[in-house]
Structures are given as C-alpha cells and as structure tokens.
PDB file of C-alpha atoms in Angstrom:
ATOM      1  CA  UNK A  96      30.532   5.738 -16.018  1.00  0.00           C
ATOM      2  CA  UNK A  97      31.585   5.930 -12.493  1.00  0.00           C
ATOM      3  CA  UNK A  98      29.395   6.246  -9.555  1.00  0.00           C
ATOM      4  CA  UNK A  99      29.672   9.828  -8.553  1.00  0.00           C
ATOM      5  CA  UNK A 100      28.650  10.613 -12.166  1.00  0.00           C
ATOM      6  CA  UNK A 101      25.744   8.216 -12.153  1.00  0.00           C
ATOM      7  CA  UNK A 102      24.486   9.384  -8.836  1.00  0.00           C
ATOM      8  CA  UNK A 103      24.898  13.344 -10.552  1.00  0.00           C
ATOM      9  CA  UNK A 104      22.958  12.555 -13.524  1.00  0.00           C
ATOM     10  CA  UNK A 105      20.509  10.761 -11.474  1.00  0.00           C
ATOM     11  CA  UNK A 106      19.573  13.483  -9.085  1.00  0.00           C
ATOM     12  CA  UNK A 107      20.472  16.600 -10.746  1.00  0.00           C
ATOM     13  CA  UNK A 108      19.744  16.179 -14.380  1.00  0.00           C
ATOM     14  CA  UNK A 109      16.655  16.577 -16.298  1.00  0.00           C
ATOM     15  CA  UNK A 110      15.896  12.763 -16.626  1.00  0.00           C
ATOM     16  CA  UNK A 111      14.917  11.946 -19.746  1.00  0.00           C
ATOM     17  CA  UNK A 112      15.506   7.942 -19.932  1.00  0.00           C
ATOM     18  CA  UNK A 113      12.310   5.722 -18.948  1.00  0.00           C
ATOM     19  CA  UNK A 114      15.233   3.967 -16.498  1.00  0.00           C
ATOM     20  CA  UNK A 115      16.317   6.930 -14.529  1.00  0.00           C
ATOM     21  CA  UNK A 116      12.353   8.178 -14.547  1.00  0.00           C
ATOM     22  CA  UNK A 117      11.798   4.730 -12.804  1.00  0.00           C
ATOM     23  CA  UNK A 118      14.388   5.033 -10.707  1.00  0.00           C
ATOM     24  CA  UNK A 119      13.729   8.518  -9.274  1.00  0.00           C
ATOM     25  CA  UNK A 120       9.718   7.355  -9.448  1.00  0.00           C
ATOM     26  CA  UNK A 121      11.271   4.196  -6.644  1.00  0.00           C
ATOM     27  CA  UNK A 122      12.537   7.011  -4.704  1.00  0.00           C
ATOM     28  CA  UNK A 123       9.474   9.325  -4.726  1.00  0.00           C
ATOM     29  CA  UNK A 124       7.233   6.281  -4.049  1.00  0.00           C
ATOM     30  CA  UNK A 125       9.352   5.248  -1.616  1.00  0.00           C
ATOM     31  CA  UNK A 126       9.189   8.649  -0.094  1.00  0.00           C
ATOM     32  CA  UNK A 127       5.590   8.773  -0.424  1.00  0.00           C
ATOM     33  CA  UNK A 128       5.216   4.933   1.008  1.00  0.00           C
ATOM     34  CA  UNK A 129       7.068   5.595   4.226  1.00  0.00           C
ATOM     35  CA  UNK A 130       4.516   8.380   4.493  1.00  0.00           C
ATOM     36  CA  UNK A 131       1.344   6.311   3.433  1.00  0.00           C
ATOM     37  CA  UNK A 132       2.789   3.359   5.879  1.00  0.00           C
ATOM     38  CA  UNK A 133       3.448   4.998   8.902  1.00  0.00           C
ATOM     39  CA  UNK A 134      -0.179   7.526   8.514  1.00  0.00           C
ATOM     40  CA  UNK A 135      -1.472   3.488   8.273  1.00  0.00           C
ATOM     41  CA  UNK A 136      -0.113   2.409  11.195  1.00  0.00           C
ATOM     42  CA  UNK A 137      -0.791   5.478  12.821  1.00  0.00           C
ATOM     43  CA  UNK A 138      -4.733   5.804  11.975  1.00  0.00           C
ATOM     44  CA  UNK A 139      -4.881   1.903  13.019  1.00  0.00           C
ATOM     45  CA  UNK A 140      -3.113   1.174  15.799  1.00  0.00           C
ATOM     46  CA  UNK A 141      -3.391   4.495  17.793  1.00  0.00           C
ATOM     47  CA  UNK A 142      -6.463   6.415  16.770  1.00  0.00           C
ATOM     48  CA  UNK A 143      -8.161   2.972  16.311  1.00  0.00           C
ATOM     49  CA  UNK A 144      -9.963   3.167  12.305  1.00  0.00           C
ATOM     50  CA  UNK A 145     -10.224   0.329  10.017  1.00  0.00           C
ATOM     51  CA  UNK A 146      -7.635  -0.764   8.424  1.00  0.00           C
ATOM     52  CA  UNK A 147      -9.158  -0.179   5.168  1.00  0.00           C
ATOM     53  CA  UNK A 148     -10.223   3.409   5.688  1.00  0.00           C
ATOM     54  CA  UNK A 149      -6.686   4.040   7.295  1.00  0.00           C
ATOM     55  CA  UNK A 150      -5.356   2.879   4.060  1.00  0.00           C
ATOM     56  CA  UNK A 151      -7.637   5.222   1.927  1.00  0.00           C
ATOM     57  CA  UNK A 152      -6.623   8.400   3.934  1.00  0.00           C
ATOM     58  CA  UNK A 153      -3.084   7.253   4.387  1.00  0.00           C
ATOM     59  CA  UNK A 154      -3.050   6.366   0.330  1.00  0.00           C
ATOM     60  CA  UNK A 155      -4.672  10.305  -0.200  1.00  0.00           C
ATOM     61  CA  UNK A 156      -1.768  11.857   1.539  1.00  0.00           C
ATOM     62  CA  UNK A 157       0.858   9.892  -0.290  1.00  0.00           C
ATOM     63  CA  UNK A 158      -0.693  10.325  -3.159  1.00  0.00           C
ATOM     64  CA  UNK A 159      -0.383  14.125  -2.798  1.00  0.00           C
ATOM     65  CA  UNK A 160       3.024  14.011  -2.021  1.00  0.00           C
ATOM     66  CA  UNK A 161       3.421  11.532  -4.502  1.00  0.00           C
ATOM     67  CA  UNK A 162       2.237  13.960  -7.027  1.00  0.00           C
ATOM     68  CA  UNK A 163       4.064  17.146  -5.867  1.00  0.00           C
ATOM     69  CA  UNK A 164       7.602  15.422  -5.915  1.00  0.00           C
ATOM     70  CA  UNK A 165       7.032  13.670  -9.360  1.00  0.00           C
ATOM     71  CA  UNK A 166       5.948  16.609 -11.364  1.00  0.00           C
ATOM     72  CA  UNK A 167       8.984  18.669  -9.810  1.00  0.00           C
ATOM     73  CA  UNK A 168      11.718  15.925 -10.177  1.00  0.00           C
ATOM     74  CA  UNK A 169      10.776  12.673 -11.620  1.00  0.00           C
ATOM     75  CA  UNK A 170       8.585  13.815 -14.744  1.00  0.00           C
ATOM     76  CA  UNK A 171       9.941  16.642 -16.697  1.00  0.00           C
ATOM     77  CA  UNK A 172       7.784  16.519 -19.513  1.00  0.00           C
ATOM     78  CA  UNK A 173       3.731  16.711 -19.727  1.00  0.00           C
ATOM     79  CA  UNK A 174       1.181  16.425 -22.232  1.00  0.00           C
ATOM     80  CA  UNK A 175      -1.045  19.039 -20.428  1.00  0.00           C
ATOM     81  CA  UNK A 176      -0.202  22.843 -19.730  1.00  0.00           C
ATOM     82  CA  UNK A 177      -3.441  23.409 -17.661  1.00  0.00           C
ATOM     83  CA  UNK A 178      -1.735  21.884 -14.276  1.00  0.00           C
ATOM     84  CA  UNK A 179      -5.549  21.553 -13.085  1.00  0.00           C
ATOM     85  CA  UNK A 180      -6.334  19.170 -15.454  1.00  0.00           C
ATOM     86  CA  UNK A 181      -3.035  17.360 -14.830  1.00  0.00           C
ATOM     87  CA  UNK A 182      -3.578  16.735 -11.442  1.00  0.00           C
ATOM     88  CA  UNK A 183      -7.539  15.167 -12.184  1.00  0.00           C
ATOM     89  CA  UNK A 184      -5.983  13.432 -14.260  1.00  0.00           C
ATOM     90  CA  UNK A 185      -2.809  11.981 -11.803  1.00  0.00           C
ATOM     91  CA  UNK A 186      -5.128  11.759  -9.373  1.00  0.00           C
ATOM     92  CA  UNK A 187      -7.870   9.678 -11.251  1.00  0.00           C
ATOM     93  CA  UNK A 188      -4.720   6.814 -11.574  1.00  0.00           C
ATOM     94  CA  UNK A 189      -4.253   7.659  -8.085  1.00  0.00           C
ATOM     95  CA  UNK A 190      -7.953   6.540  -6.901  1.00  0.00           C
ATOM     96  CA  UNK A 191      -7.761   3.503  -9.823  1.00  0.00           C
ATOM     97  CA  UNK A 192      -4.559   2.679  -8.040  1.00  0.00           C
ATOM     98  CA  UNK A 193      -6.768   3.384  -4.394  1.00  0.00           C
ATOM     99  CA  UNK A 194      -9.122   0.717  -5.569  1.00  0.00           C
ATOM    100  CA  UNK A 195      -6.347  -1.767  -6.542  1.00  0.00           C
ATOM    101  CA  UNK A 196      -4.614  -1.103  -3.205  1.00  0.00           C
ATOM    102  CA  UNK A 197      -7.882  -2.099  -0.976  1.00  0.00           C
ATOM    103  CA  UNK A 198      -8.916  -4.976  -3.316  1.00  0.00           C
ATOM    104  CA  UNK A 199      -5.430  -6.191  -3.064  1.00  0.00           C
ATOM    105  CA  UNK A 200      -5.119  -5.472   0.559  1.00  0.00           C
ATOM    106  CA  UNK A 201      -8.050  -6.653   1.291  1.00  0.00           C
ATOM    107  CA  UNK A 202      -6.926 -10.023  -0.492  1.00  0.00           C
ATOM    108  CA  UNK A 203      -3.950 -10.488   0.757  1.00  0.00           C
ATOM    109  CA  UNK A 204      -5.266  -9.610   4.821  1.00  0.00           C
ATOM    110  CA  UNK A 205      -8.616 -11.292   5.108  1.00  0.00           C
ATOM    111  CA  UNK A 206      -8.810 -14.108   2.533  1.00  0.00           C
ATOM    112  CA  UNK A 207      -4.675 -15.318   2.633  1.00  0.00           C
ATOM    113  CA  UNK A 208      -4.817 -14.114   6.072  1.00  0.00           C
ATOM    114  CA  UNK A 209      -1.154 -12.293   5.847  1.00  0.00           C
ATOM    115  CA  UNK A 210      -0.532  -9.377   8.724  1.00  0.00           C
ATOM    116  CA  UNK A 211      -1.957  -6.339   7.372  1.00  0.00           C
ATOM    117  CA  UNK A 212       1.207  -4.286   7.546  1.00  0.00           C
ATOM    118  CA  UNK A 213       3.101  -7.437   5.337  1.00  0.00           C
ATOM    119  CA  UNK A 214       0.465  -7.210   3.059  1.00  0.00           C
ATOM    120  CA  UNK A 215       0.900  -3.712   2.709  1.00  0.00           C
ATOM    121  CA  UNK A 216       4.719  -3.855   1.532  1.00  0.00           C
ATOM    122  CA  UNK A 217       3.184  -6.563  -1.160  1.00  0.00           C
ATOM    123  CA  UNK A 218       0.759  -4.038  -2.552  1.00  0.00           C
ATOM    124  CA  UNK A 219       2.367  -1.032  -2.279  1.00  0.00           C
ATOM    125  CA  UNK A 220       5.251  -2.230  -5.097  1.00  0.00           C
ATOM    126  CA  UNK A 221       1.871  -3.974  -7.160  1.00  0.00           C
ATOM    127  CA  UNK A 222       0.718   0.034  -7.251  1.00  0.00           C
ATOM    128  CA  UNK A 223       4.020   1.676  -7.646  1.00  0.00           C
ATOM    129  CA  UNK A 224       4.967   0.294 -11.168  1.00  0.00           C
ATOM    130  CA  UNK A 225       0.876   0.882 -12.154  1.00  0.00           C
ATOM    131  CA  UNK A 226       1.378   4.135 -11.084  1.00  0.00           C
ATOM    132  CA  UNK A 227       4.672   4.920 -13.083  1.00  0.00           C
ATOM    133  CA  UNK A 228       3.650   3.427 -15.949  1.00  0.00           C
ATOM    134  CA  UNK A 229      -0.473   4.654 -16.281  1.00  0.00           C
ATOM    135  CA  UNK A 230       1.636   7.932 -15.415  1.00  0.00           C
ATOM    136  CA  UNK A 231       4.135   7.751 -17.683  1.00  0.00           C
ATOM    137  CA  UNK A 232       1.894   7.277 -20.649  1.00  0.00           C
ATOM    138  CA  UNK A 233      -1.108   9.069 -19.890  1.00  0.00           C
ATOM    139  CA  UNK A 234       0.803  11.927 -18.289  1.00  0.00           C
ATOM    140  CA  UNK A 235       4.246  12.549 -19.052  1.00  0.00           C
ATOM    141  CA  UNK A 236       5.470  12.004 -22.520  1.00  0.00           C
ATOM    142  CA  UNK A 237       5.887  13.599 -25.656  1.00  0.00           C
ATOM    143  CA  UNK A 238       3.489  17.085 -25.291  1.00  0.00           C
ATOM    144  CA  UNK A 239       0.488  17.565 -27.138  1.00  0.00           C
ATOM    145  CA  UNK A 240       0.502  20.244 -29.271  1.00  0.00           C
TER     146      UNK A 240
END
C-alpha cells in the first residue's frame, strides 16, 4: 500500500480496524491535549489557580472536545442509540480518567518532584490509551441489539 492510499483510508474511510481507531484516537487526543495543555498553562501561569484545579477544568474541556471529534471520526460504531446515555457514559471514563490524571500528576509533581508541565506530557499518554481502550470496549463495538 503506498502512502497516499494509507493516509486516504486513514482519514476518509469509515475505520473499522482497532489500529487505524488508535491511530485517529492519537490524533483526536492529541488534538484535545494541545487544548487541555495550553487551558493548563493558561489557568496556572496567567490567571494564577492551582495546578490541580487548572488540570480538572483544562481536562473538562478536552474531554468535550475529546468526545465530539471521536464519536464523529474516530468511533463509527456504538452500542447505545440514546446519544445521552452515551455521553454519561464517555464521560464517566472521562472523570475515572480525571482522577487518574491528578493522582498521577500529583505523583509525578510533588512526590518525584518533576516540572508540572513534564509531568503532564507523562500522564497525558498514561490516560490516552485508558481512554481508547475503556472506550473502545464499553462504548464503541459491536451494537447491542
């Protein structure tokens, strides 16, 4: 397969491979990271919040994002028609993966004593791949019927 018709099949077809879901999944997170990063940053260094809380709201934004992008071009497929209940649902991983990202955070900053923003990077791929994969299996597989 040559390149141009890799990089076709990876943005414009239906992806149906757990490999080409991850890979789009890398480029929504990473989407949704530069978002969640720089709203860090942001809240921290200029409007002056904790750390911590300026991870929760930046996390909440990316995970919205996160969400909106994945259900229109990473995720095809989903085991719930009522979009309401998909979204709770998305969003509980989302605040399980909140949890993990200040616990780890928190870690990696105050007790290893690693620059917030480093430790940041370090999470953020920890709570990517739970993401895809408490989303791939709870969310978007094979629908119920």
């Amino acid at each position: 397969m040559r390149i141009k018709e890799f990089l076709y099949l990876a943005i414009f077809v239906n992806p149906s491979s757990w490999l080409l879901q991850l890979l789009r999944y890398f480029f929504v997170g990473g989407f949704a990271f530069i978002i969640d990063y720089s709203l860090l940053y942001f809240f921290t260094e200029y409007i002056g919040i904790h750390y911590l809380l300026s991870a929760s709201i930046s996390f909440i934004v990316g995970l919205i994002v996160n969400y909106l992008l994945s259900v229109k071009w990473v995720f095809t497929i989903s085991k719930y028609d009522n979009k309401a209940i998909e979204f709770i649902i998305f969003g509980i991983i989302g605040i399980i993966g909140l949890g993990l990202n200040a616990l780890l955070l928190w870690i990696a900053t105050d007790l290893l004593h690693i620059y917030y923003m480093v430790s940041k990077i370090i999470v953020a791929g920890i709570i990517m791949l739970w993401n895809f994969i408490c989303r791939k299996l709870i969310l978007f597989s094979k629908h119920i019927d």
